Coordinates of C-alpha atoms in Angstrom, one line a residue:
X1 CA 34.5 233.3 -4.9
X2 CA 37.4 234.8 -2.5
X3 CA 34.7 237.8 -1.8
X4 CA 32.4 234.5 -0.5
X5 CA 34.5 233.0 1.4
X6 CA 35.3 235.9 3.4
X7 CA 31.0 236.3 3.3
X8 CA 30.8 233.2 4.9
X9 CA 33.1 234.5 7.9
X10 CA 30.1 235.1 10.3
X11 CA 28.9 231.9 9.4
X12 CA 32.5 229.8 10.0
X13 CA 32.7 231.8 13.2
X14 CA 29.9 230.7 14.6
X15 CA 29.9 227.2 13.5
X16 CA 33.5 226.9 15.5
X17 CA 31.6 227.8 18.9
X18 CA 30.1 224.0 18.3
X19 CA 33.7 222.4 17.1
X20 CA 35.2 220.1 19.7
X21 CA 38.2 221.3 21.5
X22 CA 40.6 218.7 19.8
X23 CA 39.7 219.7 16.5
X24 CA 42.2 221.9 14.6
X25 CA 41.1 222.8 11.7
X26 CA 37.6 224.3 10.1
X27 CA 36.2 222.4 7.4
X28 CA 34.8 224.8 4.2
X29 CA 34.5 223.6 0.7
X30 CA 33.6 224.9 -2.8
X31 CA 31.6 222.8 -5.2
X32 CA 30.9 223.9 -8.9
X33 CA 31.9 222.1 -12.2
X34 CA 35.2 220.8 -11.7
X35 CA 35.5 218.7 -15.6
X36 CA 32.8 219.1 -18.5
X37 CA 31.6 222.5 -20.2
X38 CA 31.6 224.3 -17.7
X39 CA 35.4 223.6 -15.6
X40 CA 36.6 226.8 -16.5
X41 CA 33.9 228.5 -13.9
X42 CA 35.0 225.4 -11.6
X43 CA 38.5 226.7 -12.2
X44 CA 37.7 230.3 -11.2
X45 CA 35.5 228.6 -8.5
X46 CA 38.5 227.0 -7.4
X47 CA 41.1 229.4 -7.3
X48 CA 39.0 231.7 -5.3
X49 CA 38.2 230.2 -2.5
X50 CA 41.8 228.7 -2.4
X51 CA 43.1 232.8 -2.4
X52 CA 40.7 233.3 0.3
X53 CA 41.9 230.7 2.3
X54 CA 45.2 231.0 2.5
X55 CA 44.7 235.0 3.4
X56 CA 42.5 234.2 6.1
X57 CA 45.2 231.7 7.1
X58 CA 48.2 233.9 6.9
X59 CA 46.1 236.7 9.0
X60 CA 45.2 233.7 12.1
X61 CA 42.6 232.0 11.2
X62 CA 39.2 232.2 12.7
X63 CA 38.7 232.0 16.2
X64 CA 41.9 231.0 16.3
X65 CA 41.6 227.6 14.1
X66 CA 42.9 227.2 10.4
X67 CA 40.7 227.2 7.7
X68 CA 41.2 223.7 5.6
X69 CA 39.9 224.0 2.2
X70 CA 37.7 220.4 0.3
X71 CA 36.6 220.5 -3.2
X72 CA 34.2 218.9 -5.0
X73 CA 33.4 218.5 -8.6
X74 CA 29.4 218.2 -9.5
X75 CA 30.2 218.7 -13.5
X76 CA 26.9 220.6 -13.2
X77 CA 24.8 217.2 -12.9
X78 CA 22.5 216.7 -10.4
X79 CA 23.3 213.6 -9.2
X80 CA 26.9 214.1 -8.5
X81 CA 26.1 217.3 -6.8
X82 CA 24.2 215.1 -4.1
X83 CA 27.0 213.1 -4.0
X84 CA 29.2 215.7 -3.2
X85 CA 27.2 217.5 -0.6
X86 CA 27.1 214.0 1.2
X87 CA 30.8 213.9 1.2
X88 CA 31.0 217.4 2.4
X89 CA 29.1 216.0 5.2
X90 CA 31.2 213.3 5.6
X91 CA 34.3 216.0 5.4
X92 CA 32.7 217.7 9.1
X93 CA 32.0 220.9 6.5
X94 CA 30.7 224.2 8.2
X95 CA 30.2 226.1 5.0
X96 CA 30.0 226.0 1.3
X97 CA 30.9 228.2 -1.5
X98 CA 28.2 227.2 -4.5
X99 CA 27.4 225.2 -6.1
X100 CA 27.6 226.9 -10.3
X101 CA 24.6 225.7 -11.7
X102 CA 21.4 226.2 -10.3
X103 CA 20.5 222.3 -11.0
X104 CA 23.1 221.5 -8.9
X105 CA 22.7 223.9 -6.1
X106 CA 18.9 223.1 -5.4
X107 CA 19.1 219.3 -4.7
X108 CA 22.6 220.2 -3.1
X109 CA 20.8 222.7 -0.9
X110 CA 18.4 219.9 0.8
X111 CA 21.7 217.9 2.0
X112 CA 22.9 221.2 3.7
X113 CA 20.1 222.3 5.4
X114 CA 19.2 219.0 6.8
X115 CA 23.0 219.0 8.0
X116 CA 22.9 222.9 9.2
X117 CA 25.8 223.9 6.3
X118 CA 25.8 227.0 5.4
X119 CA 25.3 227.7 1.4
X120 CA 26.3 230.3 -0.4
X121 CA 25.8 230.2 -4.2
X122 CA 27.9 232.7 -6.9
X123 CA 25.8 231.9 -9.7
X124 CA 23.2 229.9 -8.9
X125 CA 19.9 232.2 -10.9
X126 CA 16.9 229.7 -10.6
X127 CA 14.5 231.2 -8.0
X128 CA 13.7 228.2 -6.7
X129 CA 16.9 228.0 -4.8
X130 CA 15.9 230.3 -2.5
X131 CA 12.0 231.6 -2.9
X132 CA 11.5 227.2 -2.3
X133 CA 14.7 227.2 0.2
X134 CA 15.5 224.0 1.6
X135 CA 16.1 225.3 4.7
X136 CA 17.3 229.2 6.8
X137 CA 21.3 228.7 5.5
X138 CA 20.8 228.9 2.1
X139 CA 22.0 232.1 0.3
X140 CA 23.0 233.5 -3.1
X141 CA 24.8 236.3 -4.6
X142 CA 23.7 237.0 -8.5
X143 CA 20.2 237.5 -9.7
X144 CA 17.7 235.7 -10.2
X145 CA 16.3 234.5 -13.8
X146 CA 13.1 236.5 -13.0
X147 CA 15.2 239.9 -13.2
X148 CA 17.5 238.7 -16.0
X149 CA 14.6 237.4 -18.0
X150 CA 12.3 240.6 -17.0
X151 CA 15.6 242.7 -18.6
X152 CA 15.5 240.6 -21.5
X153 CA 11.7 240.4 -22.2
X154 CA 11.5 244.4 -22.0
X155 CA 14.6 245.0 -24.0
X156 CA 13.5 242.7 -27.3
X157 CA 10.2 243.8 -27.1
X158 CA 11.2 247.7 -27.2
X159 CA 13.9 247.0 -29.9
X160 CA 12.0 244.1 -31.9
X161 CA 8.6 245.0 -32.4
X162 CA 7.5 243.7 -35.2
X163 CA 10.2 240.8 -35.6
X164 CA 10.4 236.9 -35.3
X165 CA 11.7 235.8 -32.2
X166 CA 13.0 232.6 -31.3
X167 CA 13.3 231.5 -27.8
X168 CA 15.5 228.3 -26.9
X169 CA 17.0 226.6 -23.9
X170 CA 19.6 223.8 -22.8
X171 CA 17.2 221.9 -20.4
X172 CA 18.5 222.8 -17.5
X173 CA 17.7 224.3 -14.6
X174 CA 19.2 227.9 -15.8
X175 CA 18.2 227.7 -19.0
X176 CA 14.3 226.7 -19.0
X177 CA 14.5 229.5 -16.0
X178 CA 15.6 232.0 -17.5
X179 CA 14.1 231.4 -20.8
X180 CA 10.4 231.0 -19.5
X181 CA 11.1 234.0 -17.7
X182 CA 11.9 235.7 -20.9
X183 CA 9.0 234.5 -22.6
X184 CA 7.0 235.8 -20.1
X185 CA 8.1 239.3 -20.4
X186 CA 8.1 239.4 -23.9
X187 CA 4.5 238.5 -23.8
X188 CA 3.7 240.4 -20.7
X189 CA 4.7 243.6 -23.1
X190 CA 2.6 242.8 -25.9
X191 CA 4.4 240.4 -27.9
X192 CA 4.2 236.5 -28.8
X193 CA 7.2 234.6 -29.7
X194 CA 7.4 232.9 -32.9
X195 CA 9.1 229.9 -31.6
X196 CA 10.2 228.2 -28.2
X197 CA 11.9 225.5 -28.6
X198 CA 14.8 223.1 -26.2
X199 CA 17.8 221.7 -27.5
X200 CA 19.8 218.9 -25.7
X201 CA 23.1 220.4 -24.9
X202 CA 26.8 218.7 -26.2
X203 CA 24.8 217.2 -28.9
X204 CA 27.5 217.4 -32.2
X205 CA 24.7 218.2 -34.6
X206 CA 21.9 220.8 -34.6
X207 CA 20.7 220.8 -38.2
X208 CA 17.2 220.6 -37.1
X209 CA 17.1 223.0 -35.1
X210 CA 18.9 225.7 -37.3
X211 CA 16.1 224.4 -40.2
X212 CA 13.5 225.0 -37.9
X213 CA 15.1 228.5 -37.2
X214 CA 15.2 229.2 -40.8
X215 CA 12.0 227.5 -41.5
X216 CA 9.9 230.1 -39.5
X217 CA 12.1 233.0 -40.6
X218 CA 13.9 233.8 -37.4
X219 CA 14.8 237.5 -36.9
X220 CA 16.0 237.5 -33.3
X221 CA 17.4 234.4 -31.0

């Protein structure tokens, strides 16, 4: 996140040649999940772009204003990722670091293009993000499900032949991604999967998913 911030440079630099005269500080934020499952990547999200910051601070700024720092927690849902971007907006933000998830980022990414903020996502994998960008400011730096899953496809398929495999997913954006990215790879090289199945995640129980895994005899998950 602190190596984004610092990416994002150009970006802030530019945007101050449009901030008023009166105005003393530069608005950036990072979003990502703040509370739920995933805070401790919020955490790390955090930090980051806190670090970075307070270095570019300490070293003058850019362009000569001060860098202040907003936060905002989407807890990886959808609808409070919008919700954040609009207050972003409301913040006079330049530039964003994320979102996390990738079905936070896309929807995200419509409020920021329509408001000219640039986005830069750390983990954000969902092609869509950027092959269906919402607009010319929207970035990411990880890869995309299509080469993770591609990876995976090959890999169980040259080390599995022969084996039941199980494919499963969360729902979400990244999951049902990279998963039917998988699935396509693994069937691209030759091989069917025995089962592909979604699960609702933070659920407390998952006995009928483990039966159905045992059920069809599941040799790789």
């Amino acid at each position: 996140m602190r190596k984004i911030i610092y990416a994002g440079i150009g970006a802030i630099a530019a945007a101050t040649m449009a901030t008023a005269a009166w105005a003393d500080d530069i608005m950036v934020a990072t979003a990502g999940p703040m509370t739920g499952q995933y805070a401790s990547f919020g955490e790390q999200m955090k930090n980051g772009a806190e670090l970075a910051v307070e270095e570019i601070n300490a070293a003058g700024g850019v362009n000569g204003k001060m860098l202040k720092l907003s936060v905002g927690d989407d807890a990886c849902d959808p609808k409070q990722a919008v919700a954040v971007a609009n207050k972003f907006v409301g913040d006079g933000v330049v530039f964003v670091a994320g979102h996390f998830c990738s079905g936070s980022s896309i929807p995200a990414s419509a409020v920021y293009a329509e408001e000219g903020i640039v986005q830069i996502s750390p983990a954000s994998t969902n092609p869509k993000l950027t092959d269906e960008r919402a607009g010319p400011g929207v970035y990411r730096v990880c890869g995309r499900d299509d080469q993770q899953g591609a990876v995976a496809g090959a890999y169980i398929a040259a080390n599995y032949a022969g084996k039941k495999v199980a494919i499963i997913h969360d729902k979400t954006a990244y999951g049902k991604g990279l998963a039917d990215e998988t699935k396509k790879a693994l069937n691209a090289a030759g091989m069917t999967e025995a089962l592909y199945e979604a699960y609702t995640a933070g659920e407390k129980d998952y006995t009928a998913l483990v039966s159905k895994l045992k059920a069809e005899g599941i040799d790789v998950l």
